[in-house]
Tab-separated table of C-alpha atoms and ligand atoms in Angstrom:
chain	number	residue	atom	x	y	z
B	1	MET	CA	91.837	76.970	103.218
B	2	ILE	CA	93.517	79.856	101.369
B	3	VAL	CA	92.215	83.314	102.196
B	4	LEU	CA	92.905	86.502	100.267
B	5	GLY	CA	93.170	89.388	102.745
B	6	ILE	CA	92.678	92.989	101.644
B	7	GLU	CA	93.465	96.055	103.761
B	8	SER	CA	92.772	99.671	102.743
B	9	SER	CA	91.598	101.464	105.892
B	10	CYS	CA	94.137	104.302	105.860
B	11	ASP	CA	97.260	104.922	103.786
B	12	GLU	CA	98.407	101.390	103.019
B	13	THR	CA	96.981	99.250	100.233
B	14	ALA	CA	97.726	95.671	101.191
B	15	ALA	CA	96.971	92.155	99.988
B	16	ALA	CA	98.012	88.828	101.468
B	17	LEU	CA	97.438	85.143	100.900
B	18	VAL	CA	97.269	83.152	104.109
B	19	GLU	CA	96.753	79.419	104.456
B	20	ASN	CA	94.727	77.986	107.342
B	21	GLY	CA	94.801	81.249	109.249
B	22	ASN	CA	98.495	81.393	110.119
B	23	ILE	CA	100.748	80.432	107.209
B	24	ILE	CA	101.645	83.572	105.280
B	25	LEU	CA	102.139	82.638	101.613
B	26	SER	CA	102.597	86.283	100.629
B	27	SER	CA	102.019	89.695	102.132
B	28	VAL	CA	102.334	92.823	100.005
B	29	VAL	CA	101.976	96.403	101.237
B	30	ALA	CA	101.932	99.488	99.011
B	31	SER	CA	102.521	102.405	101.359
B	32	GLN	CA	101.433	105.952	100.546
B	33	THR	CA	103.381	107.601	103.365
B	34	ALA	CA	105.866	109.267	101.012
B	35	THR	CA	102.972	111.084	99.311
B	36	HIS	CA	101.237	112.125	102.550
B	37	HIS	CA	104.561	113.143	104.142
B	38	LYS	CA	104.535	116.545	102.426
B	39	TYR	CA	101.071	117.351	103.858
B	40	GLY	CA	102.053	116.387	107.423
B	41	GLY	CA	99.315	113.745	107.657
B	42	VAL	CA	97.002	111.542	105.632
B	43	VAL	CA	94.828	113.384	103.090
B	44	PRO	CA	91.707	111.178	102.759
B	45	GLU	CA	90.858	112.072	99.156
B	46	ILE	CA	94.411	111.394	97.969
B	47	ALA	CA	94.424	108.128	99.952
B	48	SER	CA	91.257	106.903	98.169
B	49	ARG	CA	92.641	107.707	94.728
B	50	MET	CA	95.901	105.952	95.484
B	51	HIS	CA	94.047	102.850	96.733
B	52	ILE	CA	92.207	102.686	93.402
B	53	GLU	CA	95.510	102.714	91.528
B	54	ALA	CA	97.209	100.207	93.827
B	55	ILE	CA	94.567	97.586	94.567
B	56	VAL	CA	94.861	95.408	91.436
B	57	PRO	CA	98.688	95.502	91.174
B	58	VAL	CA	99.007	94.675	94.881
B	59	ILE	CA	96.726	91.635	94.575
B	60	ASP	CA	98.524	90.500	91.389
B	61	LYS	CA	101.830	90.760	93.228
B	62	ALA	CA	100.502	88.796	96.208
B	63	LEU	CA	99.358	85.984	93.866
B	64	LEU	CA	102.680	85.993	92.034
B	65	LYS	CA	104.711	85.866	95.257
B	66	ALA	CA	102.582	83.037	96.646
B	67	LYS	CA	102.806	81.213	93.278
B	68	LEU	CA	99.057	80.782	93.319
B	69	SER	CA	96.408	81.203	90.671
B	70	ILE	CA	93.204	83.094	91.284
B	71	ASP	CA	91.079	79.933	91.411
B	72	GLN	CA	93.052	78.573	94.384
B	73	ILE	CA	91.558	81.257	96.651
B	74	ASP	CA	88.829	79.827	98.913
B	75	GLY	CA	87.561	83.004	100.574
B	76	VAL	CA	88.149	86.745	100.677
B	77	ALA	CA	88.500	88.906	103.792
B	78	ALA	CA	88.601	92.693	103.588
B	79	THR	CA	88.742	95.432	106.201
B	80	ARG	CA	85.272	96.852	106.744
B	81	GLY	CA	86.141	99.467	109.382
B	82	PRO	CA	87.079	101.473	111.320
B	83	GLY	CA	89.023	103.785	109.043
B	84	LEU	CA	88.637	106.388	106.316
B	85	ILE	CA	85.350	105.752	104.518
B	86	GLY	CA	86.620	106.486	101.002
B	87	ALA	CA	89.694	104.331	101.569
B	88	LEU	CA	87.724	101.420	103.064
B	89	LEU	CA	85.255	101.524	100.193
B	90	ILE	CA	87.960	100.713	97.639
B	91	GLY	CA	89.132	97.520	99.348
B	92	PHE	CA	85.728	96.332	100.526
B	93	SER	CA	83.996	96.991	97.180
B	94	PHE	CA	86.815	95.226	95.369
B	95	ALA	CA	86.414	92.277	97.749
B	96	LYS	CA	82.652	92.152	97.126
B	97	ALA	CA	83.155	92.086	93.356
B	98	PHE	CA	85.903	89.495	93.700
B	99	ALA	CA	83.766	87.217	95.902
B	100	TYR	CA	80.774	87.608	93.592
B	101	THR	CA	82.611	86.847	90.359
B	102	ARG	CA	84.634	83.977	91.867
B	103	ASP	CA	81.573	82.653	93.731
B	104	ILE	CA	83.429	82.459	97.044
B	105	LYS	CA	82.548	83.697	100.518
B	106	LEU	CA	83.278	87.220	101.741
B	107	VAL	CA	83.947	88.371	105.298
B	108	GLY	CA	84.227	91.995	106.451
B	109	VAL	CA	86.946	92.278	109.076
B	110	ASN	CA	87.197	94.762	111.926
B	111	HIS	CA	90.607	96.415	111.495
B	112	LEU	CA	91.296	96.364	115.260
B	113	GLU	CA	90.548	92.661	115.503
B	114	GLY	CA	92.921	92.263	112.570
B	115	HIS	CA	95.685	93.924	114.592
B	116	ILE	CA	94.953	91.598	117.529
B	117	TYR	CA	95.292	88.633	115.146
B	118	SER	CA	98.747	89.774	114.024
B	119	SER	CA	99.887	88.238	117.333
B	120	PHE	CA	98.925	84.798	115.998
B	121	LEU	CA	101.191	85.137	112.963
B	122	SER	CA	104.485	84.637	114.799
B	123	GLU	CA	106.368	81.533	115.857
B	124	ASN	CA	105.694	82.369	119.508
B	125	VAL	CA	102.059	83.144	120.102
B	126	PRO	CA	100.330	84.298	123.301
B	127	VAL	CA	98.088	81.833	125.086
B	128	PHE	CA	94.496	82.611	126.083
B	129	PRO	CA	93.534	84.555	128.038
B	130	PHE	CA	95.876	87.449	127.304
B	131	ILE	CA	95.981	91.237	127.245
B	132	SER	CA	96.295	92.851	123.834
B	133	LEU	CA	97.318	96.426	123.132
B	134	VAL	CA	96.390	97.890	119.746
B	135	ALA	CA	98.496	101.041	119.514
B	136	SER	CA	98.423	102.854	116.198
B	137	GLY	CA	97.883	106.246	114.629
B	138	GLY	CA	94.153	106.026	115.275
B	139	HIS	CA	93.754	103.818	118.359
B	140	THR	CA	95.148	102.999	121.762
B	141	ASN	CA	92.985	100.145	122.987
B	142	ILE	CA	93.556	97.529	125.674
B	143	TYR	CA	91.630	94.283	125.192
B	144	TYR	CA	91.177	91.185	127.292
B	145	VAL	CA	91.223	88.356	124.763
B	146	ASP	CA	90.016	85.001	126.062
B	147	SER	CA	89.250	83.186	122.828
B	148	TYR	CA	89.643	83.643	119.078
B	149	ASP	CA	86.334	85.474	118.998
B	150	SER	CA	86.052	87.414	122.222
B	151	PHE	CA	87.686	90.780	122.744
B	152	GLU	CA	86.699	92.743	125.839
B	153	LEU	CA	87.638	96.404	125.536
B	154	MET	CA	89.174	97.309	128.929
B	155	GLY	CA	90.384	100.794	128.108
B	156	GLN	CA	91.022	103.223	125.291
B	157	THR	CA	92.343	106.702	124.701
B	158	ARG	CA	90.041	109.560	125.607
B	159	ASP	CA	91.756	111.931	123.181
B	160	ASP	CA	94.805	111.400	120.944
B	161	ALA	CA	95.986	107.943	119.962
B	162	VAL	CA	99.546	107.190	121.025
B	163	GLY	CA	100.811	107.001	117.419
B	164	GLU	CA	99.075	110.305	116.740
B	165	ALA	CA	100.969	111.845	119.685
B	166	PHE	CA	104.281	110.606	118.197
B	167	ASP	CA	103.252	112.078	114.830
B	168	LYS	CA	102.269	115.443	116.325
B	169	VAL	CA	105.448	115.787	118.388
B	170	SER	CA	107.455	114.976	115.276
B	171	LYS	CA	105.569	117.644	113.331
B	172	MET	CA	106.141	120.217	116.111
B	173	MET	CA	109.877	119.687	115.720
B	174	GLY	CA	109.665	119.858	111.916
B	175	LEU	CA	110.492	116.170	111.509
B	176	GLY	CA	107.537	115.222	109.304
B	177	TYR	CA	104.981	112.420	109.090
B	178	PRO	CA	104.852	109.638	110.209
B	179	GLY	CA	106.780	110.496	113.349
B	180	GLY	CA	107.053	107.306	115.378
B	181	HIS	CA	110.214	105.877	113.905
B	182	VAL	CA	111.889	109.320	113.652
B	183	ILE	CA	111.199	110.089	117.324
B	184	GLU	CA	112.439	106.657	118.394
B	185	GLU	CA	115.723	107.112	116.523
B	186	LEU	CA	116.200	110.679	117.817
B	187	ALA	CA	115.442	109.578	121.384
B	188	LYS	CA	118.423	107.201	121.231
B	189	LYS	CA	120.717	110.249	121.048
B	190	GLY	CA	119.004	112.079	123.920
B	191	ASN	CA	118.729	111.706	127.679
B	192	SER	CA	115.195	111.014	128.891
B	193	LYS	CA	116.058	112.324	132.363
B	194	ASN	CA	116.839	115.836	131.134
B	195	ILE	CA	113.214	116.815	130.496
B	196	ASN	CA	110.452	115.448	132.666
B	197	PHE	CA	107.157	115.482	130.753
B	198	PRO	CA	103.898	114.685	132.607
B	199	ARG	CA	102.529	111.126	132.794
B	200	SER	CA	98.765	110.967	132.690
B	201	TYR	CA	97.420	107.893	134.442
B	202	LEU	CA	93.837	109.225	134.884
B	203	ASP	CA	92.047	107.365	137.712
B	204	LYS	CA	94.085	104.753	139.531
B	205	ASP	CA	91.896	101.877	138.390
B	206	SER	CA	91.285	103.097	134.872
B	207	PHE	CA	92.772	101.446	131.824
B	208	ASP	CA	91.938	104.479	129.693
B	209	PHE	CA	94.621	106.746	128.283
B	210	SER	CA	95.040	110.456	127.663
B	211	PHE	CA	97.909	111.743	125.553
B	212	SER	CA	96.772	115.297	124.839
B	213	GLY	CA	98.360	116.651	128.070
B	214	ILE	CA	101.820	115.447	127.199
B	215	LYS	CA	101.438	116.726	123.657
B	216	SER	CA	100.583	120.217	125.003
B	217	ALA	CA	103.480	120.048	127.467
B	218	VAL	CA	105.878	119.265	124.609
B	219	LEU	CA	104.468	122.157	122.561
B	220	ARG	CA	104.891	124.521	125.522
B	221	TYR	CA	108.464	123.373	126.029
B	222	ILE	CA	109.271	123.853	122.352
B	223	THR	CA	107.741	127.356	122.325
B	224	GLU	CA	109.715	128.353	125.428
B	225	HIS	CA	113.013	126.984	124.084
B	226	LYS	CA	112.751	128.029	120.433
B	227	GLU	CA	116.302	129.435	120.281
B	228	ASN	CA	117.958	126.191	121.376
B	229	LEU	CA	115.575	123.786	119.709
B	230	ASP	CA	118.177	122.073	117.533
B	231	LEU	CA	120.282	121.250	120.584
B	232	LEU	CA	117.291	120.062	122.596
B	233	LYS	CA	115.477	117.958	120.004
B	234	SER	CA	116.941	114.615	121.046
B	235	ASP	CA	116.246	115.249	124.752
B	236	ILE	CA	112.670	116.284	123.909
B	237	ALA	CA	112.189	113.093	121.897
B	238	ALA	CA	113.690	110.974	124.689
B	239	GLY	CA	111.667	112.709	127.413
B	240	PHE	CA	108.418	112.432	125.449
B	241	GLN	CA	108.950	108.782	124.549
B	242	ALA	CA	109.895	107.858	128.138
B	243	ALA	CA	106.686	109.433	129.487
B	244	VAL	CA	104.507	107.646	126.930
B	245	ILE	CA	106.219	104.304	127.523
B	246	ASP	CA	105.835	104.641	131.314
B	247	VAL	CA	102.065	105.064	130.936
B	248	LEU	CA	101.662	102.229	128.411
B	249	LYS	CA	103.760	99.865	130.546
B	250	THR	CA	101.916	100.622	133.763
B	251	LYS	CA	98.448	100.205	132.245
B	252	LEU	CA	99.348	96.979	130.451
B	253	ILE	CA	100.909	95.334	133.491
B	254	ASN	CA	97.987	96.459	135.688
B	255	ALA	CA	95.478	95.103	133.162
B	256	CYS	CA	97.288	91.776	133.073
B	257	LEU	CA	97.405	91.516	136.872
B	258	ASP	CA	93.758	92.623	137.119
B	259	LYS	CA	92.643	89.805	134.803
B	260	GLN	CA	95.082	87.335	136.346
B	261	CYS	CA	96.642	86.405	133.037
B	262	THR	CA	100.310	86.151	132.196
B	263	ASN	CA	100.656	87.148	128.561
B	264	ILE	CA	100.706	90.623	127.013
B	265	ALA	CA	100.611	91.007	123.215
B	266	ILE	CA	101.362	94.401	121.701
B	267	THR	CA	100.312	95.239	118.145
B	268	GLY	CA	99.826	98.214	115.817
B	269	GLY	CA	102.393	100.624	114.381
B	270	VAL	CA	103.597	101.762	117.830
B	271	ALA	CA	104.434	98.163	118.768
B	272	ALA	CA	107.270	98.467	116.232
B	273	ASN	CA	108.984	100.738	118.780
B	274	GLN	CA	111.847	98.559	120.005
B	275	THR	CA	112.499	100.725	123.096
B	276	PHE	CA	108.879	100.258	124.175
B	277	TYR	CA	109.033	96.492	123.687
B	278	GLU	CA	112.352	96.097	125.526
B	279	GLN	CA	111.241	98.195	128.496
B	280	LEU	CA	107.843	96.539	128.737
B	281	LYS	CA	109.450	93.100	128.554
B	282	LYS	CA	111.882	94.003	131.337
B	283	ASP	CA	109.209	95.350	133.689
B	284	ALA	CA	106.675	92.616	132.882
B	285	PHE	CA	109.311	89.984	133.678
B	286	LYS	CA	109.457	91.278	137.280
B	287	TYR	CA	105.819	90.187	137.641
B	288	GLY	CA	106.322	86.883	135.824
B	289	LEU	CA	104.542	88.191	132.716
B	290	LYS	CA	105.562	87.488	129.125
B	291	VAL	CA	105.392	89.982	126.255
B	292	PHE	CA	104.734	89.156	122.584
B	293	VAL	CA	105.250	91.392	119.586
B	294	PRO	CA	104.767	90.575	115.891
B	295	ILE	CA	107.632	91.055	113.433
B	296	LYS	CA	107.952	94.693	112.372
B	297	GLU	CA	106.192	94.181	109.002
B	298	LEU	CA	103.126	92.878	110.832
B	299	CYS	CA	102.980	95.641	113.480
B	300	GLY	CA	101.834	98.267	110.998
B	301	ASP	CA	98.866	97.901	108.685
B	302	ASN	CA	99.007	94.761	106.567
B	303	ALA	CA	96.610	92.307	104.978
B	304	ALA	CA	97.994	89.095	106.505
B	305	MET	CA	96.352	90.023	109.824
B	306	ILE	CA	93.073	90.661	107.979
B	307	ALA	CA	93.265	87.258	106.276
B	308	ALA	CA	94.078	85.605	109.628
B	309	ARG	CA	91.019	87.131	111.305
B	310	GLY	CA	88.973	86.464	108.160
B	311	TYR	CA	89.879	82.772	108.217
B	312	ARG	CA	88.352	82.411	111.688
B	313	MET	CA	85.238	84.314	110.588
B	314	LEU	CA	84.898	82.065	107.542
B	315	LEU	CA	85.126	79.005	109.807
B	316	ASN	CA	82.390	80.567	111.996
B	317	LYS	CA	80.300	81.263	108.878
B	318	ASN	CA	80.290	84.902	109.898
B	319	TYR	CA	79.885	86.008	106.282
B	320	SER	CA	79.294	89.482	104.876
B	321	GLU	CA	76.429	90.112	102.509
B	322	PHE	CA	76.797	92.238	99.403
B	323	ASN	CA	74.601	94.949	100.921
B	324	HIS	CA	76.901	95.378	103.932
B	325	ASP	CA	78.563	98.750	104.146
B	326	VAL	CA	81.893	99.955	105.506
B	327	PHE	CA	82.022	101.923	108.779
B	328	SER	CA	84.336	104.699	109.920
B	329	ARG	CA	84.127	104.411	113.694
B	330	ASN	CA	84.468	101.285	115.739
B	331	LYS	CA	81.346	99.627	117.017
B	332	ILE	CA	82.434	97.480	119.935
B	333	ASP	CA	81.226	94.168	118.723
B	334	SER	CA	83.111	90.928	119.137
B	335	THR	CA	81.988	89.704	115.729
B	336	GLY	CA	83.594	92.706	114.093
B	337	LEU	CA	80.384	93.528	112.273
B	338	LYS	CA	78.524	96.776	112.451
B	339	LYS	CA	75.244	96.566	114.330
D	401	KG4	O1	99.069	100.525	112.679
D	401	KG4	P1	99.569	101.631	111.819
D	401	KG4	O2	100.511	101.282	110.697
D	401	KG4	O3	98.384	102.401	111.129
D	401	KG4	C1	97.208	102.766	111.790
D	401	KG4	O4	96.284	101.924	111.840
D	401	KG4	O5	97.216	103.921	112.283
D	401	KG4	O6	100.230	102.709	112.792
D	401	KG4	C2	100.819	103.896	112.336
D	401	KG4	C3	101.283	104.684	113.542
D	401	KG4	C4	101.815	106.072	113.201
D	401	KG4	O7	101.227	107.014	114.077
D	401	KG4	C5	103.318	105.944	113.434
D	401	KG4	O8	103.950	107.141	113.819
D	401	KG4	C6	103.357	104.917	114.547
D	401	KG4	O9	102.347	103.987	114.216
D	401	KG4	N1	104.678	104.267	114.613
D	401	KG4	C7	105.484	104.334	115.681
D	401	KG4	C8	106.680	103.659	115.314
D	401	KG4	N2	106.528	103.191	114.041
D	401	KG4	C9	105.285	103.575	113.624
D	401	KG4	N3	105.325	104.911	116.878
D	401	KG4	C10	106.352	104.827	117.762
D	401	KG4	N4	107.530	104.221	117.471
D	401	KG4	C11	107.746	103.618	116.277
D	401	KG4	N5	108.898	103.025	116.012
D	402	ZN	ZN1	96.071	99.886	111.896
């Protein structure tokens, strides 16, 4: 079965053609980050307009790359939420029209479940049950995944998402948006031991996160050391990243031990952070746990993960109707559909 995946929840317009849920025939992403960079974050109205311009060319390109014709597509899967409403509407409405005119089935995919499914698109895949971290600009969620269709939310951020914290720290130092990759590169030149930022673990048994405290601590430090900021930037980046990684590592390993499973899969834009992956892998190994990360292109937003999740929903006959709407905030629902 060949599924066309469409993703447009934030600032990436993406299309992919995936066969039988895990063979990527093509995956195309048109990123808007260069445009949003000058505003220091995503401007929703601009994002929607850019999705309108990009959606058809991106799908054409995906078909061309996969060497497929439009009538070889068996089903269409598009992100239904959570995300920016105007942005979601472009991809999901396009998918509705596409399904209607081609007379094929449509499924509306939960973006977070899509990220979880990016773990199934590698050569080495985690085995059930496993712990999945979705760490992006909008979410920091820990799930217990014990089948293709069951995702138990164990913990989430109570304030900023971890990617958002990277972006804000980058902005504070005048390094622009998005900040994750910039901070990671800068941290390589700094010493994480020079500045000790706070680690917020919340309650001992909680799998929730809080990143607003560390963000404020970084801001305070920057304000107090304005004169030497250029010299301190790399140490600030290293200190910030080390604190964030410590918290993520601890919670993930605890969640895995709590559920007595042995596999941890990390996904989302922040999973592209090589330092995070290496350190988590090293610490997890001490407990006999194995860590999985998708290739870089599949960590961030993409449509292959949406097609992969959509394939399973098509098999389950978990179809979307044409009167289904998009949704901005996540409803915790294992089917991925809004209640
Ligand atoms: O999953 P994603 O592409 O989009 C959302 O759904 O949000 O994640 C984007 C986020 C941004 O906040 C970006 O700064 C962060 O992922 N990110 C990183 C890295 N690369 C991207 N954070 C830390 N280290 C990185 N190397
Ligand atoms: Zn995402």
